[in-house]
Short mmCIF file of C-alpha atoms in Angstrom, two decimals:
data_model
loop_
_atom_site.label_atom_id
_atom_site.label_comp_id
_atom_site.label_asym_id
_atom_site.label_seq_id
_atom_site.Cartn_x
_atom_site.Cartn_y
_atom_site.Cartn_z
CA MET A 510 -11.40 -43.54 9.41
CA ASP A 511 -13.07 -40.46 8.26
CA PRO A 512 -14.99 -41.11 4.86
CA THR A 513 -13.63 -38.09 3.51
CA PHE A 514 -10.22 -38.67 4.03
CA SER A 515 -8.18 -39.55 0.79
CA PRO A 516 -4.27 -39.70 1.00
CA THR A 517 -3.54 -38.45 -2.65
CA ASP A 518 -4.90 -35.25 -1.18
CA PHE A 519 -1.56 -34.87 0.18
CA ILE A 520 0.66 -35.35 -2.84
CA ILE A 521 2.36 -32.04 -4.13
CA PRO A 522 3.02 -32.54 -7.99
CA PRO A 523 6.67 -32.41 -8.72
CA PRO A 524 7.32 -29.53 -11.55
CA GLU A 525 7.81 -32.04 -15.01
CA GLU A 526 7.62 -31.35 -18.03
CA ALA A 527 6.47 -34.47 -18.95
CA TRP A 528 5.90 -37.51 -17.22
CA VAL A 529 4.76 -41.20 -17.64
CA GLU A 530 1.40 -42.65 -16.22
CA ARG A 531 1.16 -46.35 -16.61
CA ARG A 532 -3.18 -46.98 -17.26
CA PRO A 533 -4.86 -50.42 -15.62
CA ASP A 534 -4.77 -52.06 -19.05
CA GLY A 535 -0.90 -51.37 -19.34
CA ASP A 536 -0.78 -48.60 -21.54
CA LEU A 537 2.19 -46.07 -21.03
CA VAL A 538 0.56 -42.37 -21.44
CA ILE A 539 3.10 -39.75 -21.64
CA HIS A 540 1.28 -36.41 -20.64
CA ARG A 541 3.48 -33.42 -21.42
CA GLN A 542 2.49 -29.93 -21.47
CA PRO A 543 0.48 -28.63 -24.08
CA ALA A 544 2.46 -25.88 -24.87
CA SER A 545 5.24 -28.54 -25.39
CA ARG A 546 4.93 -29.53 -29.53
CA LEU A 547 6.51 -33.02 -30.15
CA VAL A 548 8.32 -33.54 -33.29
CA ALA A 549 9.79 -36.54 -32.42
CA VAL A 550 9.47 -39.78 -29.97
CA ARG A 551 11.77 -42.29 -29.67
CA VAL A 552 11.90 -45.31 -26.92
CA SER A 553 15.22 -47.17 -25.60
CA ASP A 554 16.31 -49.05 -23.50
CA ASN A 555 19.12 -47.21 -21.75
CA PRO A 556 18.15 -43.62 -20.71
CA ASP A 557 21.81 -42.48 -21.74
CA ASP A 558 21.46 -43.81 -25.37
CA PHE A 559 19.13 -43.51 -27.99
CA THR A 560 21.33 -43.77 -31.04
CA ALA A 561 19.44 -47.26 -31.45
CA GLY A 562 16.40 -46.54 -30.13
CA HIS A 563 13.11 -47.22 -31.95
CA PRO A 564 10.99 -44.34 -33.17
CA LEU A 565 7.18 -43.93 -32.37
CA PRO A 566 4.56 -42.44 -34.06
CA VAL A 567 3.67 -39.13 -32.67
CA ALA A 568 0.77 -38.28 -31.30
CA PRO A 569 -1.45 -35.00 -32.52
CA PRO A 570 -0.74 -32.06 -31.24
CA GLY A 571 -2.20 -32.47 -27.49
CA PRO A 572 -1.11 -33.35 -24.20
CA GLN A 573 -0.66 -36.90 -23.96
CA GLN A 574 1.16 -39.71 -26.07
CA VAL A 575 -0.21 -43.35 -25.37
CA VAL A 576 2.17 -46.44 -26.30
CA THR A 577 0.75 -49.53 -26.07
CA PRO A 578 1.95 -53.00 -24.59
CA ALA A 579 2.20 -54.14 -27.87
CA THR A 580 4.46 -51.49 -29.42
CA LEU A 581 6.79 -51.85 -26.61
CA ALA A 582 7.27 -55.66 -26.53
CA ALA A 583 8.34 -55.16 -30.30
CA THR A 584 10.81 -52.32 -29.07
CA VAL A 585 12.55 -53.16 -26.22
CA GLY A 586 10.65 -56.15 -25.41
CA ASP A 587 10.85 -57.00 -21.31
CA ALA A 588 13.22 -54.23 -20.90
CA ARG A 589 12.36 -50.98 -18.92
CA PRO A 590 10.86 -48.74 -21.45
CA TYR A 591 12.79 -44.59 -21.44
CA PHE A 592 11.62 -42.27 -24.26
CA LEU A 593 13.43 -38.76 -25.75
CA LEU A 594 10.56 -36.40 -26.66
CA GLU A 595 12.17 -34.11 -28.98
CA GLY A 596 10.32 -30.44 -29.77
CA ASP A 597 10.55 -26.82 -29.69
CA GLY A 598 14.33 -27.62 -30.20
CA ARG A 599 14.39 -29.25 -27.21
CA ARG A 600 15.15 -32.94 -25.78
CA LEU A 601 13.77 -34.44 -22.60
CA VAL A 602 14.20 -38.15 -21.72
CA VAL A 603 11.42 -39.55 -19.34
CA ALA A 604 10.27 -42.71 -17.62
CA GLU A 605 7.87 -44.12 -15.42
CA ARG A 606 8.08 -42.97 -12.18
CA ALA A 607 6.87 -45.92 -9.82
CA LEU A 608 7.53 -48.95 -11.08
CA PRO A 609 5.24 -52.01 -10.43
CA LEU A 610 7.06 -54.63 -8.70
CA ALA A 611 4.95 -57.81 -7.39
CA GLY A 612 5.37 -57.82 -3.35
CA GLY A 613 7.07 -54.56 -3.53
CA VAL A 614 6.33 -51.35 -1.15
CA ASN A 615 6.76 -47.77 -3.16
CA PHE A 616 9.49 -48.64 -5.51
CA ARG A 617 10.63 -45.10 -7.32
CA ASP A 618 12.78 -43.98 -10.00
CA ILE A 619 14.01 -40.82 -8.42
CA GLY A 620 15.49 -39.41 -12.07
CA GLY A 621 14.32 -37.04 -14.17
CA TYR A 622 13.78 -33.88 -11.56
CA ARG A 623 15.86 -30.62 -12.70
CA THR A 624 18.64 -29.00 -10.88
CA ALA A 625 18.68 -25.27 -10.00
CA GLY A 626 21.05 -25.19 -12.58
CA GLY A 627 18.73 -27.16 -15.15
CA ARG A 628 20.89 -30.50 -15.04
CA ALA A 629 18.42 -33.51 -14.81
CA VAL A 630 18.84 -36.17 -12.13
CA ARG A 631 20.01 -39.61 -14.24
CA TRP A 632 17.13 -41.95 -15.12
CA GLY A 633 17.90 -45.82 -13.64
CA ALA A 634 20.62 -44.58 -11.30
CA VAL A 635 18.98 -44.54 -7.76
CA TYR A 636 15.58 -46.16 -7.14
CA ARG A 637 14.05 -45.99 -3.66
CA SER A 638 11.57 -48.15 -2.11
CA GLY A 639 10.03 -50.00 0.99
CA SER A 640 10.67 -53.32 1.89
CA LEU A 641 12.09 -55.57 -0.59
CA SER A 642 11.86 -58.79 1.53
CA GLU A 643 8.22 -59.71 -0.36
CA LEU A 644 9.30 -59.81 -3.70
CA HIS A 645 7.79 -62.26 -6.05
CA ASP A 646 10.59 -64.51 -7.91
CA ASP A 647 9.09 -62.17 -11.69
CA ALA A 648 9.76 -58.80 -9.10
CA VAL A 649 13.48 -59.93 -8.96
CA ALA A 650 13.86 -61.15 -12.21
CA ARG A 651 13.13 -57.05 -13.60
CA LEU A 652 15.66 -55.86 -10.64
CA GLY A 653 18.01 -58.19 -12.35
CA ARG A 654 17.19 -56.52 -15.99
CA LEU A 655 17.64 -53.19 -14.59
CA GLY A 656 20.41 -54.17 -13.69
CA LEU A 657 20.30 -53.38 -9.93
CA ARG A 658 24.30 -53.73 -8.18
CA LEU A 659 23.55 -52.42 -4.55
CA SER A 660 20.76 -52.31 -1.97
CA TYR A 661 21.76 -49.56 0.63
CA ASP A 662 18.85 -50.44 3.61
CA LEU A 663 18.36 -48.15 6.19
CA ARG A 664 16.40 -50.60 8.40
CA SER A 665 17.08 -52.20 11.60
CA THR A 666 19.14 -54.96 12.34
CA GLU A 667 15.95 -56.87 13.88
CA GLU A 668 14.32 -55.86 10.91
CA THR A 669 16.66 -57.05 8.35
CA LEU A 670 17.49 -60.82 9.97
CA LEU A 671 13.49 -61.58 10.11
CA ARG A 672 12.93 -60.03 6.27
CA PRO A 673 15.82 -60.42 4.65
CA ASP A 674 15.95 -58.63 1.24
CA ARG A 675 15.15 -60.91 -1.98
CA LEU A 676 17.62 -59.40 -4.57
CA PRO A 677 18.97 -60.87 -7.77
CA PRO A 678 21.94 -62.56 -8.48
CA GLY A 679 25.41 -60.20 -8.24
CA ALA A 680 23.73 -57.57 -6.53
CA VAL A 681 24.95 -56.85 -3.15
CA ALA A 682 22.91 -55.81 0.12
CA LEU A 683 24.61 -53.18 2.43
CA HIS A 684 23.66 -52.77 5.76
CA HIS A 685 23.26 -49.04 7.70
CA PRO A 686 20.35 -48.82 10.07
CA ILE A 687 19.32 -45.76 11.00
CA VAL A 688 19.59 -45.51 14.90
CA SER A 689 17.83 -43.45 17.25
CA GLU A 690 19.82 -42.98 20.93
CA ARG A 691 16.06 -42.79 22.68
CA SER A 692 14.93 -45.95 24.12
CA TYR A 693 11.85 -47.65 23.05
CA LEU A 694 10.44 -46.53 25.99
CA HIS A 695 11.10 -42.91 25.54
CA TRP A 696 9.63 -43.18 22.00
CA MET A 697 6.22 -44.70 23.60
CA VAL A 698 6.06 -42.05 26.24
CA ALA A 699 6.53 -39.46 23.74
CA LEU A 700 3.79 -40.82 21.41
CA PHE A 701 1.43 -41.07 24.19
CA ARG A 702 1.87 -37.51 25.26
CA LEU A 703 1.50 -36.47 21.66
CA ARG A 704 -1.08 -38.47 20.59
CA HIS A 705 -3.22 -35.65 19.45
CA ARG A 706 -0.54 -33.92 17.43
CA MET A 707 0.73 -37.01 15.72
CA GLN A 708 2.63 -34.83 12.55
CA GLU A 709 4.71 -33.32 15.75
CA PHE A 710 5.75 -36.58 17.43
CA LEU A 711 6.78 -37.41 13.75
CA LEU A 712 8.93 -34.71 13.00
CA ASN A 713 10.21 -35.02 16.10
CA VAL A 714 11.36 -38.54 14.74
CA TYR A 715 13.00 -37.12 11.92
CA LYS A 716 14.76 -34.47 13.71
CA GLY A 717 16.37 -37.19 15.62
CA MET A 718 17.01 -39.33 12.96
CA LEU A 719 18.94 -36.51 11.14
CA ASP A 720 20.82 -35.46 14.10
CA GLN A 721 22.05 -39.22 15.31
CA ASN A 722 22.61 -40.48 11.66
CA GLY A 723 24.78 -38.07 9.27
CA PRO A 724 27.49 -40.51 9.05
CA VAL A 725 24.91 -43.27 7.81
CA PHE A 726 23.36 -40.49 5.16
CA ALA A 727 26.93 -39.64 4.07
CA GLU A 728 27.69 -43.27 3.16
CA PHE A 729 24.54 -43.22 1.15
CA VAL A 730 25.81 -39.83 -0.65
CA ARG A 731 29.34 -41.56 -1.42
CA ARG A 732 27.74 -44.57 -2.43
CA ALA A 733 25.33 -43.02 -4.99
CA ALA A 734 28.39 -41.11 -6.29
CA GLY A 735 30.23 -44.56 -7.40
CA ALA A 736 29.37 -45.44 -10.90
CA GLU A 737 30.03 -48.90 -9.82
CA ASN A 738 27.57 -48.95 -7.27
CA LEU A 739 25.04 -48.08 -9.63
CA PRO A 740 21.90 -48.98 -10.08
CA LEU A 741 21.10 -48.32 -6.70
CA VAL A 742 18.18 -48.92 -4.03
CA VAL A 743 17.73 -47.33 -1.08
CA HIS A 744 15.31 -48.54 1.31
CA CYS A 745 13.57 -49.18 4.88
CA THR A 746 10.45 -50.59 5.43
CA ALA A 747 7.77 -48.10 3.87
CA GLY A 748 9.93 -46.26 2.26
CA LYS A 749 8.66 -42.95 3.27
CA ASP A 750 10.37 -42.10 6.20
CA ARG A 751 14.27 -43.31 6.37
CA THR A 752 14.22 -43.26 2.88
CA GLY A 753 12.50 -40.13 2.47
CA LEU A 754 15.28 -38.38 4.25
CA ALA A 755 18.49 -40.28 2.99
CA THR A 756 16.96 -39.32 -1.08
CA ALA A 757 15.98 -36.38 0.08
CA LEU A 758 19.85 -35.15 1.68
CA LEU A 759 21.34 -36.38 -2.22
CA LEU A 760 18.74 -35.08 -4.19
CA LEU A 761 19.68 -31.52 -2.17
CA ALA A 762 23.04 -32.24 -3.04
CA LEU A 763 22.87 -32.63 -6.16
CA GLY A 764 21.18 -29.24 -6.88
CA VAL A 765 17.66 -30.27 -6.88
CA PRO A 766 15.66 -27.63 -5.25
CA GLU A 767 13.60 -28.28 -2.19
CA GLU A 768 10.45 -27.76 -4.01
CA THR A 769 11.07 -30.22 -6.06
CA VAL A 770 12.10 -32.47 -3.67
CA VAL A 771 9.23 -31.77 -1.06
CA ALA A 772 6.83 -32.95 -3.76
CA ASP A 773 8.73 -36.12 -4.52
CA TYR A 774 8.24 -36.96 -0.73
CA THR A 775 4.79 -36.92 -1.31
CA LEU A 776 4.13 -38.96 -3.95
CA SER A 777 4.60 -42.00 -0.59
CA ASN A 778 1.30 -40.87 -0.62
CA ASN A 779 0.07 -43.02 -4.06
CA ALA A 780 1.41 -46.02 -2.07
CA PHE A 781 -0.79 -45.08 1.54
CA ASP A 782 -2.95 -48.28 1.44
CA ILE A 783 0.44 -50.38 0.83
CA LEU A 784 2.33 -48.34 3.42
CA ALA A 785 -0.83 -49.21 6.15
CA GLU A 786 -0.34 -53.04 5.30
CA THR A 787 3.14 -52.99 5.85
CA MET A 788 3.62 -50.98 8.73
CA LYS A 789 1.07 -53.09 10.77
CA PRO A 790 2.90 -54.89 12.97
CA GLU A 791 4.55 -51.37 14.07
CA LEU A 792 1.08 -50.15 14.59
CA VAL A 793 -0.08 -52.94 16.86
CA PRO A 794 1.25 -51.34 20.03
CA LEU A 795 0.54 -48.12 19.26
CA TYR A 796 -3.47 -49.37 19.20
CA ALA A 797 -2.46 -50.94 22.75
CA PHE A 798 -1.66 -47.21 23.55
CA GLY A 799 -5.52 -46.37 22.59
CA LEU A 800 -4.44 -44.46 19.66
CA ASP A 801 -7.17 -44.89 16.47
CA ASP A 802 -7.19 -45.04 13.34
CA ALA A 803 -7.26 -41.47 12.73
CA GLN A 804 -5.07 -40.60 15.15
CA LEU A 805 -2.55 -42.41 13.81
CA GLN A 806 -3.06 -41.19 9.63
CA PRO A 807 -0.05 -38.54 9.66
CA PHE A 808 2.02 -41.48 11.26
CA LEU A 809 1.45 -42.79 7.58
CA LEU A 810 1.05 -40.01 5.56
CA ALA A 811 4.07 -38.06 3.60
CA GLU A 812 2.83 -34.29 4.59
CA ALA A 813 5.11 -31.68 2.94
CA ARG A 814 5.56 -29.77 5.81
CA THR A 815 7.02 -32.71 7.57
CA LEU A 816 9.85 -32.98 5.59
CA ALA A 817 10.12 -29.51 4.90
CA ALA A 818 10.47 -28.47 9.02
CA ALA A 819 13.17 -30.97 9.36
CA LEU A 820 14.96 -29.52 6.62
CA ALA A 821 14.49 -26.50 8.26
CA HIS A 822 15.70 -27.68 11.54
CA LEU A 823 18.92 -29.15 9.19
CA ARG A 824 20.06 -25.67 7.76
CA ARG A 825 19.35 -24.14 11.35
CA ARG A 826 21.84 -26.61 12.61
CA HIS A 827 24.32 -26.98 10.35
CA GLY A 828 23.57 -24.19 7.49
CA SER A 829 23.44 -26.27 4.45
CA VAL A 830 22.92 -30.00 3.71
CA GLU A 831 26.55 -29.70 2.31
CA ALA A 832 28.21 -28.62 5.41
CA TYR A 833 25.83 -31.50 7.18
CA LEU A 834 27.03 -34.03 4.94
CA ARG A 835 30.80 -32.68 5.79
CA GLN A 836 30.53 -32.45 9.09
CA ALA A 837 28.96 -36.28 9.06
CA GLY A 838 32.09 -37.30 7.52
CA LEU A 839 31.55 -37.23 3.59
CA GLU A 840 34.98 -36.07 2.19
CA ASP A 841 35.44 -33.12 0.09
CA GLY A 842 34.81 -33.83 -3.41
CA ALA A 843 32.43 -36.48 -3.17
CA ILE A 844 29.48 -34.27 -4.16
CA GLU A 845 31.04 -33.01 -6.52
CA ARG A 846 31.54 -37.06 -7.59
CA ALA A 847 27.98 -37.39 -6.86
CA ARG A 848 27.23 -34.14 -9.49
CA ARG A 849 28.80 -35.67 -12.14
CA THR A 850 27.66 -39.05 -12.03
CA LEU A 851 24.14 -38.75 -11.44
CA LEU A 852 23.28 -35.62 -13.81
CA ALA A 853 22.67 -35.35 -17.24
CA ASP A 854 22.28 -32.02 -19.43
#
């Protein structure tokens, strides 16, 4: 592998006014644009209700606010913390996007993103992830504390039988596999033919998933629109490709700009090493075809151009994401219902 290769070079930071990062020592750092002057910070275990939230000391003017594990333990215990930032006449809710789960793969919250109309996707409502089959007991317990109700599993039947989800009591596993009308042999031949153009091969896979699985994606949006199903997690094995498309379609249907959607997709590159390890069984046949690590890098990356080109393909065929989902069976009013359920002012 090229020693100069860095998967994080492919990350496009989403356009956010503030974001939360976890340090190795467990501190949470709230980053904010320097121009934003904070007046108050409150922490709560409920992203929709800070009336009982705990006020935190406000750091001196600057781009960061550090919150220690001791402070969190004294305020929200072992619950997930959400932060309300107030300043310059504005209120903004932020939280940690990538949640560390022992045995988990690429588990992230899609909350906080702004729509073109200025509304924000609710935190703690929809998560995206890779496999949930190897979660440690404490990670399963954490999903229980998050209140997880539904796992929307996009993996094949074979994958789910070999590695079933590990979910907390009460959470339902709903299996809607992404299928392909093309045979395994077809894809292997196509892969060998495009072995020096792996990004092109991956784009063709994305196009096929969109063309052949509209009802699966429409059903996901329908489920996400129902408050009774939330919080939910949509996942596959790596949480990058099948999950990436499902998440992108939901965010676009909610009105989040494509620039933000594509940036969210590239955040999977933060988990490149664990994705490579998780997908190792799938890569063994590819090595048998004579492919090497350098050729397979694009297969493991979440490149902005791949998702952007796949969405351009969808628009050429259907005109818009909304039209695509309606043609796939999503009933009138479902997208508006999803916006009422998943967007906050």
